[in-house]
mmCIF file of C-alpha atoms in Angstrom:
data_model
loop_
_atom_site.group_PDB
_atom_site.id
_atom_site.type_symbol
_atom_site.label_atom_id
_atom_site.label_comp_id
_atom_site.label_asym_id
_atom_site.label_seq_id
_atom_site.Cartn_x
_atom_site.Cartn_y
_atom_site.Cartn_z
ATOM 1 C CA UNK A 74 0.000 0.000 0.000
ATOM 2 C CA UNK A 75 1.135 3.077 -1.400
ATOM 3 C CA UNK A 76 1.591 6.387 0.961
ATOM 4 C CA UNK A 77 -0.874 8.793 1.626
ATOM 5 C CA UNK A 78 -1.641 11.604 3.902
ATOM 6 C CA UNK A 79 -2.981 9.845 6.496
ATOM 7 C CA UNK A 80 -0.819 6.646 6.370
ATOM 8 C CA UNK A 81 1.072 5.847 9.137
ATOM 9 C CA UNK A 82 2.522 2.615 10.759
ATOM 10 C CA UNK A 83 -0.999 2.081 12.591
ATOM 11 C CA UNK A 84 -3.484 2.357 9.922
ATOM 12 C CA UNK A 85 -1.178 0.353 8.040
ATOM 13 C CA UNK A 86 -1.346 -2.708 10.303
ATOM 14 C CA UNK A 87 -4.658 -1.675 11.670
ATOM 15 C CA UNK A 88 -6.694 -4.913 11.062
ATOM 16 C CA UNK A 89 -9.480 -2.938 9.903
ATOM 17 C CA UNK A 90 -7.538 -1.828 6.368
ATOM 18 C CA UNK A 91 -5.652 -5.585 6.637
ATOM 19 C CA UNK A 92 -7.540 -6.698 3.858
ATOM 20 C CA UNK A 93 -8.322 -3.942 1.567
ATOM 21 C CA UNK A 94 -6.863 -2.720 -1.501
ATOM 22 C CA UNK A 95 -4.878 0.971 -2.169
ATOM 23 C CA UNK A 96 -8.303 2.591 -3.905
ATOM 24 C CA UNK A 97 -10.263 0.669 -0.936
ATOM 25 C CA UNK A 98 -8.037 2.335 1.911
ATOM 26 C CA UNK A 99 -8.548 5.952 0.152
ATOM 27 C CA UNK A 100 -12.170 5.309 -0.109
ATOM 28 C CA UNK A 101 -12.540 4.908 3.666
ATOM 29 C CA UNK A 102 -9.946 7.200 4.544
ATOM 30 C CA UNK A 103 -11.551 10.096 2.597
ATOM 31 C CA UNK A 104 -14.339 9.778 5.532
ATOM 32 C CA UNK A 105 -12.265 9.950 8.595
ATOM 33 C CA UNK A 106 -11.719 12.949 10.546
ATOM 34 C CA UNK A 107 -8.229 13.698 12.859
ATOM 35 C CA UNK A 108 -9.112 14.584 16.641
ATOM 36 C CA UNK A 109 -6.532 15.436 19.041
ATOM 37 C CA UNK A 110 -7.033 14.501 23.242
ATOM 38 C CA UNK A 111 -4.932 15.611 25.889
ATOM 39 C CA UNK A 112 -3.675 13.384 28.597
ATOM 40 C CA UNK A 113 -6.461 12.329 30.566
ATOM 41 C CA UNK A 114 -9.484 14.054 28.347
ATOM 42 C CA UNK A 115 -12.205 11.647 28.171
ATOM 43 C CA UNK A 116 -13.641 10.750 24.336
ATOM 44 C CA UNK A 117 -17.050 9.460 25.648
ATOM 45 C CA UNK A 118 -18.246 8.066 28.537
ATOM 46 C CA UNK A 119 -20.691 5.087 29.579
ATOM 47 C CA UNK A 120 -24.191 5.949 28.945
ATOM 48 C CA UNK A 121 -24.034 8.314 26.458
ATOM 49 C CA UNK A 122 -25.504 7.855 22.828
ATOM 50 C CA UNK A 123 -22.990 6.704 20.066
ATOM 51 C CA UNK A 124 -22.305 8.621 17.046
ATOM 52 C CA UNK A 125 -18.889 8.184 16.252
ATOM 53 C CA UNK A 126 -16.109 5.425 15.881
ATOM 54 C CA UNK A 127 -12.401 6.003 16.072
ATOM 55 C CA UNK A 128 -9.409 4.186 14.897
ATOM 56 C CA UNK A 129 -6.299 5.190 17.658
ATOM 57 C CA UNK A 130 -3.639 6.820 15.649
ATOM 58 C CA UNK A 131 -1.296 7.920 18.239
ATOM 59 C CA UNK A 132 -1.212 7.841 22.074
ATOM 60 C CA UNK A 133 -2.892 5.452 24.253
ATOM 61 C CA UNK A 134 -6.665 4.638 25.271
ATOM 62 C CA UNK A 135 -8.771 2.873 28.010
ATOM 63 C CA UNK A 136 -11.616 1.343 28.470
ATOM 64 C CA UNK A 137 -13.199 1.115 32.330
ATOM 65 C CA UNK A 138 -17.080 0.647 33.304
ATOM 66 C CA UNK A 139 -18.572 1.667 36.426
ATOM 67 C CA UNK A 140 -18.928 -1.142 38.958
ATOM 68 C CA UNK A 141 -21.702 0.562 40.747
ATOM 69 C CA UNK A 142 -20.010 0.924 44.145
ATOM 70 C CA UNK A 143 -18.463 4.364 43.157
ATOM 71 C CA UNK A 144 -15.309 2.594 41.679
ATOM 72 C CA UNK A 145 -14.549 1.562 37.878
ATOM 73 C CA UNK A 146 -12.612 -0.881 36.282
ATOM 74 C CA UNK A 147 -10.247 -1.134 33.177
ATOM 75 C CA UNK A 148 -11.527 -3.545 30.898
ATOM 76 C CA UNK A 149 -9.124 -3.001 27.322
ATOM 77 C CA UNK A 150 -6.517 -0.993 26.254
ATOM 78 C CA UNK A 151 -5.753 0.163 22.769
ATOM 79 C CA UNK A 152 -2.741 0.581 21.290
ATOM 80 C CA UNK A 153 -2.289 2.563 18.073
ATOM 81 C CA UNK A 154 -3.789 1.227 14.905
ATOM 82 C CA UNK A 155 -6.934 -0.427 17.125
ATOM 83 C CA UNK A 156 -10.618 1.491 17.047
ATOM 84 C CA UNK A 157 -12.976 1.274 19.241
ATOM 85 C CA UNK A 158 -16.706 3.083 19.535
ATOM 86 C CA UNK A 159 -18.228 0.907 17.242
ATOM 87 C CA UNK A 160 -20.747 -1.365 18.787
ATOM 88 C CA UNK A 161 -22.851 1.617 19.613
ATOM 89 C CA UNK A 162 -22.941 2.958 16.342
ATOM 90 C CA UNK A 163 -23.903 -0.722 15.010
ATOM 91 C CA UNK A 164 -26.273 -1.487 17.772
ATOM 92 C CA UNK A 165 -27.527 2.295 17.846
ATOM 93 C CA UNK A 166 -26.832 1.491 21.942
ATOM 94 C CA UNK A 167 -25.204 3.729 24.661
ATOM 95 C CA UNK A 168 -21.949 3.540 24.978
ATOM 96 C CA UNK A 169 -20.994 0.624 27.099
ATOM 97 C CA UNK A 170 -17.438 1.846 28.549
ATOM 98 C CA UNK A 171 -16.032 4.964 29.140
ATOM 99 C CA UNK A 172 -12.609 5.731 26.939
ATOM 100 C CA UNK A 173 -10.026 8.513 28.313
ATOM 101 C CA UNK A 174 -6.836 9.203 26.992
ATOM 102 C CA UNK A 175 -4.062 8.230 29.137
ATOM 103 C CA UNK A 176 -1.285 10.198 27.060
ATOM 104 C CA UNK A 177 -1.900 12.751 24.174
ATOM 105 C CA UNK A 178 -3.483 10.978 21.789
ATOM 106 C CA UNK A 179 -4.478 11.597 17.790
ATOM 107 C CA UNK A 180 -7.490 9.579 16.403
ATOM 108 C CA UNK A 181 -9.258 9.275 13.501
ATOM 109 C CA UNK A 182 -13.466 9.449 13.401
ATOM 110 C CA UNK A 183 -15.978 7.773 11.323
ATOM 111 C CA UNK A 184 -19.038 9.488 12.253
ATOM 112 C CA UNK A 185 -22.482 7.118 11.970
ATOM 113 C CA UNK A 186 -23.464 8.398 9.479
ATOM 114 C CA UNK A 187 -20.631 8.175 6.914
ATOM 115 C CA UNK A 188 -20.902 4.570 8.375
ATOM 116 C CA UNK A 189 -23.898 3.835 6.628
ATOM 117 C CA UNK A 190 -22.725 5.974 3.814
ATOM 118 C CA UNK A 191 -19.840 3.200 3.172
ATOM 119 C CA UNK A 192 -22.507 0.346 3.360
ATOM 120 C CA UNK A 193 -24.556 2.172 1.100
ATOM 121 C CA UNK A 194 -22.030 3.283 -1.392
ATOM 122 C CA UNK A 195 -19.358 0.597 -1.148
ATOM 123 C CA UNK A 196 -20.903 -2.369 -0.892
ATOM 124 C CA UNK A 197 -17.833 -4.705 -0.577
ATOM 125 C CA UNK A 198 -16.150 -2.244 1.312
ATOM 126 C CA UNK A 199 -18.303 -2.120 3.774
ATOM 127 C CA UNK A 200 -18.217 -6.227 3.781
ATOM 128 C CA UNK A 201 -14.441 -6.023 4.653
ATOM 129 C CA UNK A 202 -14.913 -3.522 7.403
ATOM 130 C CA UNK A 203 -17.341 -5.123 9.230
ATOM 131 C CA UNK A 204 -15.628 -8.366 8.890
ATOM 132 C CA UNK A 205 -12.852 -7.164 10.256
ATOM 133 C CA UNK A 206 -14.871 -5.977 13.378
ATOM 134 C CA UNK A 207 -16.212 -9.241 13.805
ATOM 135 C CA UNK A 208 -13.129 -10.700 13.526
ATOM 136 C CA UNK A 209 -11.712 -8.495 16.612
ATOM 137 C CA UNK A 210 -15.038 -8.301 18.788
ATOM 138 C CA UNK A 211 -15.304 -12.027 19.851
ATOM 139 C CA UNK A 212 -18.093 -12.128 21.550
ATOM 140 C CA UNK A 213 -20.179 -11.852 18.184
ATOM 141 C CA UNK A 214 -17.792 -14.492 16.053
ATOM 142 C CA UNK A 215 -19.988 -16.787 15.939
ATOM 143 C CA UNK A 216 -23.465 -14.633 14.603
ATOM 144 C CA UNK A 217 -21.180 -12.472 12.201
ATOM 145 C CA UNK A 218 -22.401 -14.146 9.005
ATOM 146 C CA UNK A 219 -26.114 -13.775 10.223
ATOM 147 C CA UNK A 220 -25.003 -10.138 11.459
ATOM 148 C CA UNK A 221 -23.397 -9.089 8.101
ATOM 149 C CA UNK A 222 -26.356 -10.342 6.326
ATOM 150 C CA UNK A 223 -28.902 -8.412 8.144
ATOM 151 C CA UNK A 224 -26.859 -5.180 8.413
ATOM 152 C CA UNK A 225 -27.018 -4.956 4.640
ATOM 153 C CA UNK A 226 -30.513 -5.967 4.462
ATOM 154 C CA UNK A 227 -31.560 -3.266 6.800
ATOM 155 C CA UNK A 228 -29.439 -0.994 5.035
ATOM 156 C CA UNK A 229 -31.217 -1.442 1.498
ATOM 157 C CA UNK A 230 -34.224 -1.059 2.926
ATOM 158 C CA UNK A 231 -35.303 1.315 6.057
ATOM 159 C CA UNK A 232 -32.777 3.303 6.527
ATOM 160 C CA UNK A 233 -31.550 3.202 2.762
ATOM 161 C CA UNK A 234 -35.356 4.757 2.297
ATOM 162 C CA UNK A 235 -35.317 7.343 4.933
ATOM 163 C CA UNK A 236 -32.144 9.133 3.876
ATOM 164 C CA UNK A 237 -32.924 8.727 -0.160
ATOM 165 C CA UNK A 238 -34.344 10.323 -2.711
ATOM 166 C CA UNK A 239 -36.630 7.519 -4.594
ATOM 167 C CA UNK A 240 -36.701 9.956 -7.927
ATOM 168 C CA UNK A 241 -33.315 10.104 -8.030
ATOM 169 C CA UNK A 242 -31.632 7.744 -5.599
ATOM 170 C CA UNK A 243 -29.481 11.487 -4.212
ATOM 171 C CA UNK A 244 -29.626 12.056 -0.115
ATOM 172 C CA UNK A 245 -32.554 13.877 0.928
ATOM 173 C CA UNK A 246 -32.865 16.964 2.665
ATOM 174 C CA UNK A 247 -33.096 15.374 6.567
ATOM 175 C CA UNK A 248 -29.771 13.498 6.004
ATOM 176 C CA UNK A 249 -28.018 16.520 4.118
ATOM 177 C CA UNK A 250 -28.726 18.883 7.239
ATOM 178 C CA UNK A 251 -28.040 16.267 9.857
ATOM 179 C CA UNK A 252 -24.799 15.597 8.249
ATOM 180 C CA UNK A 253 -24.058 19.341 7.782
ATOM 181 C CA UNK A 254 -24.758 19.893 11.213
ATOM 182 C CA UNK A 255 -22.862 16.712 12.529
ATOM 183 C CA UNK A 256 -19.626 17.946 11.180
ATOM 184 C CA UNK A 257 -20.326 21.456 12.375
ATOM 185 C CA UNK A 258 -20.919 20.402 15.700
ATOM 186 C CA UNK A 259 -18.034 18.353 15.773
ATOM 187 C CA UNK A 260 -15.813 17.929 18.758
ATOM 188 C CA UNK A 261 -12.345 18.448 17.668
ATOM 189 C CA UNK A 262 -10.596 21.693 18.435
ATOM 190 C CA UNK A 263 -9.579 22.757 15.114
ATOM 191 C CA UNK A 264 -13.114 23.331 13.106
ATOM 192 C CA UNK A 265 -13.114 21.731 9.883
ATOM 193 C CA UNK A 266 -13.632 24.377 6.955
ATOM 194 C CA UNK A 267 -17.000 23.361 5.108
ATOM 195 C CA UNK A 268 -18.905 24.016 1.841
ATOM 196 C CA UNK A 269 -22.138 24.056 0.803
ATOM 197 C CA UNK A 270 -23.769 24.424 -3.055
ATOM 198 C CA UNK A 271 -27.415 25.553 -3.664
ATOM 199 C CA UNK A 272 -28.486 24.503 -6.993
ATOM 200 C CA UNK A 273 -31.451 24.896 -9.493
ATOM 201 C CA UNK A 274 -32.145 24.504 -12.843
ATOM 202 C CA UNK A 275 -33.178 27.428 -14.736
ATOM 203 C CA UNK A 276 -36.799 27.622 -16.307
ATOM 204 C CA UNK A 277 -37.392 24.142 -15.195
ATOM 205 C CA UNK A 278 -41.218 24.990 -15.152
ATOM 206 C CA UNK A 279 -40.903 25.844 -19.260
ATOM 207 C CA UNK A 280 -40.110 22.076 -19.550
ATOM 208 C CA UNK A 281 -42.584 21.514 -17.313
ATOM 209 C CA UNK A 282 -45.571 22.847 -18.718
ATOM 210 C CA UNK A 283 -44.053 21.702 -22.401
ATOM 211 C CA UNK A 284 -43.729 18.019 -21.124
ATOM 212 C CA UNK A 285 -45.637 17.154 -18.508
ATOM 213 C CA UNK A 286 -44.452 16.205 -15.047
ATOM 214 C CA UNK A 287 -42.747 13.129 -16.581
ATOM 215 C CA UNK A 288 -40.690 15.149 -18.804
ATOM 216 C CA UNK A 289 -39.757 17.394 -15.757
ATOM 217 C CA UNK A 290 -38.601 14.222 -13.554
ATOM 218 C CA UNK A 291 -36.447 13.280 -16.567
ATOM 219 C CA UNK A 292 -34.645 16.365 -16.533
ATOM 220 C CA UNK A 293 -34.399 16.035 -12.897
ATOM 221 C CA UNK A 294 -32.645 12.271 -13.060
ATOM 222 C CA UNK A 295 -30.660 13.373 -15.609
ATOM 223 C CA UNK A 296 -28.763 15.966 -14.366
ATOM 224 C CA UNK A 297 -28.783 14.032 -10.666
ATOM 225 C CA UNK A 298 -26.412 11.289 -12.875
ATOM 226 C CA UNK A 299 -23.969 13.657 -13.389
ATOM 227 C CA UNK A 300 -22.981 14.890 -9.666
ATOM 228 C CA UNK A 301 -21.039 11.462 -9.398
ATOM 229 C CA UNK A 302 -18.940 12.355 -12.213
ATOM 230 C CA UNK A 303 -17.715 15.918 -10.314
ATOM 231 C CA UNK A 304 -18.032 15.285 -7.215
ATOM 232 C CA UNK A 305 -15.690 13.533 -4.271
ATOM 233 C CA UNK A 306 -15.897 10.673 -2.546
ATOM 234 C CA UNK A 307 -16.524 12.664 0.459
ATOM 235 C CA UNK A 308 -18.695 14.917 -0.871
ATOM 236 C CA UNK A 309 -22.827 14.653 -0.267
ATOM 237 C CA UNK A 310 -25.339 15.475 -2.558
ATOM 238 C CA UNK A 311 -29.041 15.853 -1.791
ATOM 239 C CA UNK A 312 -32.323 17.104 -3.560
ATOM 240 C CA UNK A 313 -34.012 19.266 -1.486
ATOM 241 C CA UNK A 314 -37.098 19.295 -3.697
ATOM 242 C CA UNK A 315 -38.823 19.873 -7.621
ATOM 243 C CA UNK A 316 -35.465 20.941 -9.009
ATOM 244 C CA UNK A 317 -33.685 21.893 -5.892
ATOM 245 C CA UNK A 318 -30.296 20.571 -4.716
ATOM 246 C CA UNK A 319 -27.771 20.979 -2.185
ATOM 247 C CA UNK A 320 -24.374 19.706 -1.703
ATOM 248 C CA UNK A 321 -21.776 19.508 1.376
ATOM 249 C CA UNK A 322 -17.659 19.738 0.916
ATOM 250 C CA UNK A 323 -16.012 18.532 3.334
ATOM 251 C CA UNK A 324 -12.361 20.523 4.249
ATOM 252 C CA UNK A 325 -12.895 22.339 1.110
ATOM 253 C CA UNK A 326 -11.952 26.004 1.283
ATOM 254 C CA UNK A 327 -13.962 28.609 -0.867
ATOM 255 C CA UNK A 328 -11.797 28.913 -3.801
ATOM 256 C CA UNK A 329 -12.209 24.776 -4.322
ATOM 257 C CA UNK A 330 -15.632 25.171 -3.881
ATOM 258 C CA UNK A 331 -16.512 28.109 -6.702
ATOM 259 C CA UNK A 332 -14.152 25.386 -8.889
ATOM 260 C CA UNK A 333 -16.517 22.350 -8.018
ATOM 261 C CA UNK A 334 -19.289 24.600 -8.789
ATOM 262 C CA UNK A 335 -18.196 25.636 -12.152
ATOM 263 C CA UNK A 336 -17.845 22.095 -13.481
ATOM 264 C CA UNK A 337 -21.185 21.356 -11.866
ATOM 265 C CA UNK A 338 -22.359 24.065 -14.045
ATOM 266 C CA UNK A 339 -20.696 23.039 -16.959
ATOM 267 C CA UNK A 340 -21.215 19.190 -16.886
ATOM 268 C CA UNK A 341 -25.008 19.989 -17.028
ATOM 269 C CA UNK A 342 -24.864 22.524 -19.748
ATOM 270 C CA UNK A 343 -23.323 20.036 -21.592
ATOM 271 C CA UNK A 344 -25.979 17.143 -21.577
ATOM 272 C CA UNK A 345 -28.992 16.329 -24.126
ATOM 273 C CA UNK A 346 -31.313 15.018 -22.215
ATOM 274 C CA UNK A 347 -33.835 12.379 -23.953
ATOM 275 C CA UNK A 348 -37.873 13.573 -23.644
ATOM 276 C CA UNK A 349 -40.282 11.231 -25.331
ATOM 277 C CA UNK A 350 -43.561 12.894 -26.880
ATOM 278 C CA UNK A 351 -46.578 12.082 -28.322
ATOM 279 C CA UNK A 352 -47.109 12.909 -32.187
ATOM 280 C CA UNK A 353 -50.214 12.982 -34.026
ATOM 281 C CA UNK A 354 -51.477 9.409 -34.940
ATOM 282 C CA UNK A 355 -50.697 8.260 -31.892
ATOM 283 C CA UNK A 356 -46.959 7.996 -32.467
ATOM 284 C CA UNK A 357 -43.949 8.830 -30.341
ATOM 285 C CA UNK A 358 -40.663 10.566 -30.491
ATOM 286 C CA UNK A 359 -37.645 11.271 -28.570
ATOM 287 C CA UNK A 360 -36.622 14.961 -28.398
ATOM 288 C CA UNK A 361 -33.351 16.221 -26.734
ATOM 289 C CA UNK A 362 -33.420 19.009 -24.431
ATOM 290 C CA UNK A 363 -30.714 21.431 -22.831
ATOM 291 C CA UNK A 364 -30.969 22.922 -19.650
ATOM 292 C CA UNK A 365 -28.640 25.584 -17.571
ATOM 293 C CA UNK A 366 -28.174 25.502 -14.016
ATOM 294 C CA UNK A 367 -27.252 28.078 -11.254
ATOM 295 C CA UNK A 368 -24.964 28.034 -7.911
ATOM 296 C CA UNK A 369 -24.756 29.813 -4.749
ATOM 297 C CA UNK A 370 -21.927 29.135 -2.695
ATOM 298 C CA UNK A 371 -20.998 29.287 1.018
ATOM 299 C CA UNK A 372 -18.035 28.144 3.438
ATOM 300 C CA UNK A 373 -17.920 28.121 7.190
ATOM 301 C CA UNK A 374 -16.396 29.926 8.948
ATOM 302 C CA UNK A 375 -16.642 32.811 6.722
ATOM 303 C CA UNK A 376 -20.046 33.144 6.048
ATOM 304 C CA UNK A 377 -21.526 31.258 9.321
ATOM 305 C CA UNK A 378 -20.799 28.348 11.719
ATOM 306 C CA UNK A 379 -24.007 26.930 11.972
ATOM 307 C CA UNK A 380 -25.935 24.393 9.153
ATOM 308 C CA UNK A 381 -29.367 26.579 8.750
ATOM 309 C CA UNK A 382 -26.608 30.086 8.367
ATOM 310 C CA UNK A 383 -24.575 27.972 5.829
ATOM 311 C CA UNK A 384 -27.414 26.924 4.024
ATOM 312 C CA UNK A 385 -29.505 30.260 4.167
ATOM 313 C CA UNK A 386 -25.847 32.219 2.885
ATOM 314 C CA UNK A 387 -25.850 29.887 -0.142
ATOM 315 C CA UNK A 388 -29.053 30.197 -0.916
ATOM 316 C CA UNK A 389 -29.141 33.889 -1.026
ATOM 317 C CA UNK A 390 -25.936 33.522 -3.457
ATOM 318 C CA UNK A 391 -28.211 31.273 -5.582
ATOM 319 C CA UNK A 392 -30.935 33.782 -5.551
ATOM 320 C CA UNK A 393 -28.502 36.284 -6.971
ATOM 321 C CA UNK A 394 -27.006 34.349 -9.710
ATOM 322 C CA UNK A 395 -30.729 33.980 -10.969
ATOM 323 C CA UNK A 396 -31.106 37.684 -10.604
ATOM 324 C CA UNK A 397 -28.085 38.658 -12.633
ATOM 325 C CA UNK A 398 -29.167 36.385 -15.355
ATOM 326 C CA UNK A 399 -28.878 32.552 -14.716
ATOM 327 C CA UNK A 400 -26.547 29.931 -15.729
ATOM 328 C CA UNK A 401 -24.109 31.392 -13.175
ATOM 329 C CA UNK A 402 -21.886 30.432 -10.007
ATOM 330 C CA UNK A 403 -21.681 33.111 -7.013
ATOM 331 C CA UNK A 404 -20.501 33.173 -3.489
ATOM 332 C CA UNK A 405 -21.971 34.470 -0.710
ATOM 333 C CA UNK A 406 -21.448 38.542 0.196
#
């Protein structure tokens, strides 16, 4: 495995990258966050709800539960290159053990919801990850086949549809601002620079009333299959609604962002997208149809800290960019 900026002699021999490939490690890599602890800060403690796994970088952790009698007890320590935090994410249970740094200590954090984002995304990523958590966690050897299966079962389904888009198969609004906000309200001390697009198509209501609501949706998917092609691995993209979109950046200053936004722009200016319509005699035929978009931009900190400022600050950019004449990019004032 080749070098990269977060390679180091931990996640190298960490057993949860022990089986994957280079573009397999960068995948899952491009979702981690660094967090620094002091000596004796505590990362979470028993009881509280789990959002978050980490993989130990640098440093040293333990693990202790509360005996009840006002005393606790060590149950694990992790050395560099082991993670820890995950059962609660999987399990969506308190945490079980409290974990405090016992030196300063660097991790790396896969929040719960880029979690499911790997199932969702990477299949057969995902498949290696977890199996190398079952591998480690013991006590669940034995029902990891019947585990793994179910995971990705529930993941198609439930929680696949209540994050989704079903017109276009994009995040929906609720996940977009939970994520948003998730990174936002993150809790490491350096706050991570974030972008977010507004998007809509221009005189999407023309096509509309031309081609019925069918036509519209076309459009819609359309121009949804191209974000992919733009677009990070890291990166979320989400209709909000009609012809609506949003998209978050992670650690992506303001200057990277107005460049994302300009091939955005571009790559659907470019397409010809198929309509089929009804002819006289009861015939059909396909027509191909062009369509401009426009962007507003916004990055934290500069134009707010919180998810609803961020979004509100790009949307008023979008707003503009329709006022001065469409098929535009602008960043917030």
């Amino acid at each position: 495995m080749s070098k990269s900026p977060l390679d180091n002699e931990a996640l190298i021999h960490s057993p949860l990258f022990a089986s994957m490939s280079e573009l397999e490690f960068n995948a899952v890599t491009a979702f981690l966050e660094r967090r620094h602890f002091k000596k004796g800060d505590v990362i979470f403690s028993e009881g509280e709800a789990g959002q978050e796994m980490f993989i130990l970088l640098t440093g040293h952790v333990i693990a202790t539960v509360n005996l009840g009698n006002g005393s606790r007890r060590k149950i694990y320590d992790f050395e560099p290159g082991r993670f820890f935090g995950e059962m609660a994410i999987i399990e969506a249970a308190p945490r079980s053990a409290t974990c405090t740094a016992t030196e300063d200590t660097d991790v790396l954090v896969l929040q719960g919801l880029d979690f499911y984002r790997l199932i969702f995304e990477h299949p057969m990523i995902a498949l290696k990850l977890l199996g190398a958590i079952s591998q480690v966690m013991t006590s669940w050897l034995d029902e990891s086949s019947r585990f793994l299966n179910d995971l990705l079962r529930w993941g198609e389904t439930a929680r696949l549809r209540a994050i989704t888009d079903s017109l276009t198969g994009l995040y929906n609004r609720r996940f977009l601002e939970e994520s948003l906000n998730s990174r936002l309200e993150g809790g490491g001390e350096v706050k991570r620079t974030i972008a977010v697009l507004m998007m809509d198509l221009d005189r999407i209501h023309e096509i509309n009333n031309a081609y019925g609501e069918a036509g519209g949706d076309q459009v819609i998917k359309t121009v949804a299959g191209v974000f992919k092609q733009v677009l990070r691995d890291a990166d979320i993209a989400a209709r909000l609604a009609g012809d609506e979109f949003a998209f978050v950046l992670p650690d992506t200053t303001l200057e990277e962002a107005l460049q994302i936004s300009e091939r955005l722009r571009i790559s659907v200016s470019r397409l010809e997208i198929p309509i089929v319509v009804n002819v006289p005699e009861g015939r059909v035929m396909e027509q191909r149809l062009s369509i401009k978009t426009c962007l507003g931009v916004a990055v934290s900190p500069q134009h707010g800290s919180t998810g609803p400022a961020l979004l509100a600050a790009a949307d008023a950019a979008l707003r503009k960019a329709k006022d001065q004449g469409r098929n535009r990019v602008i960043a917030a004032g």
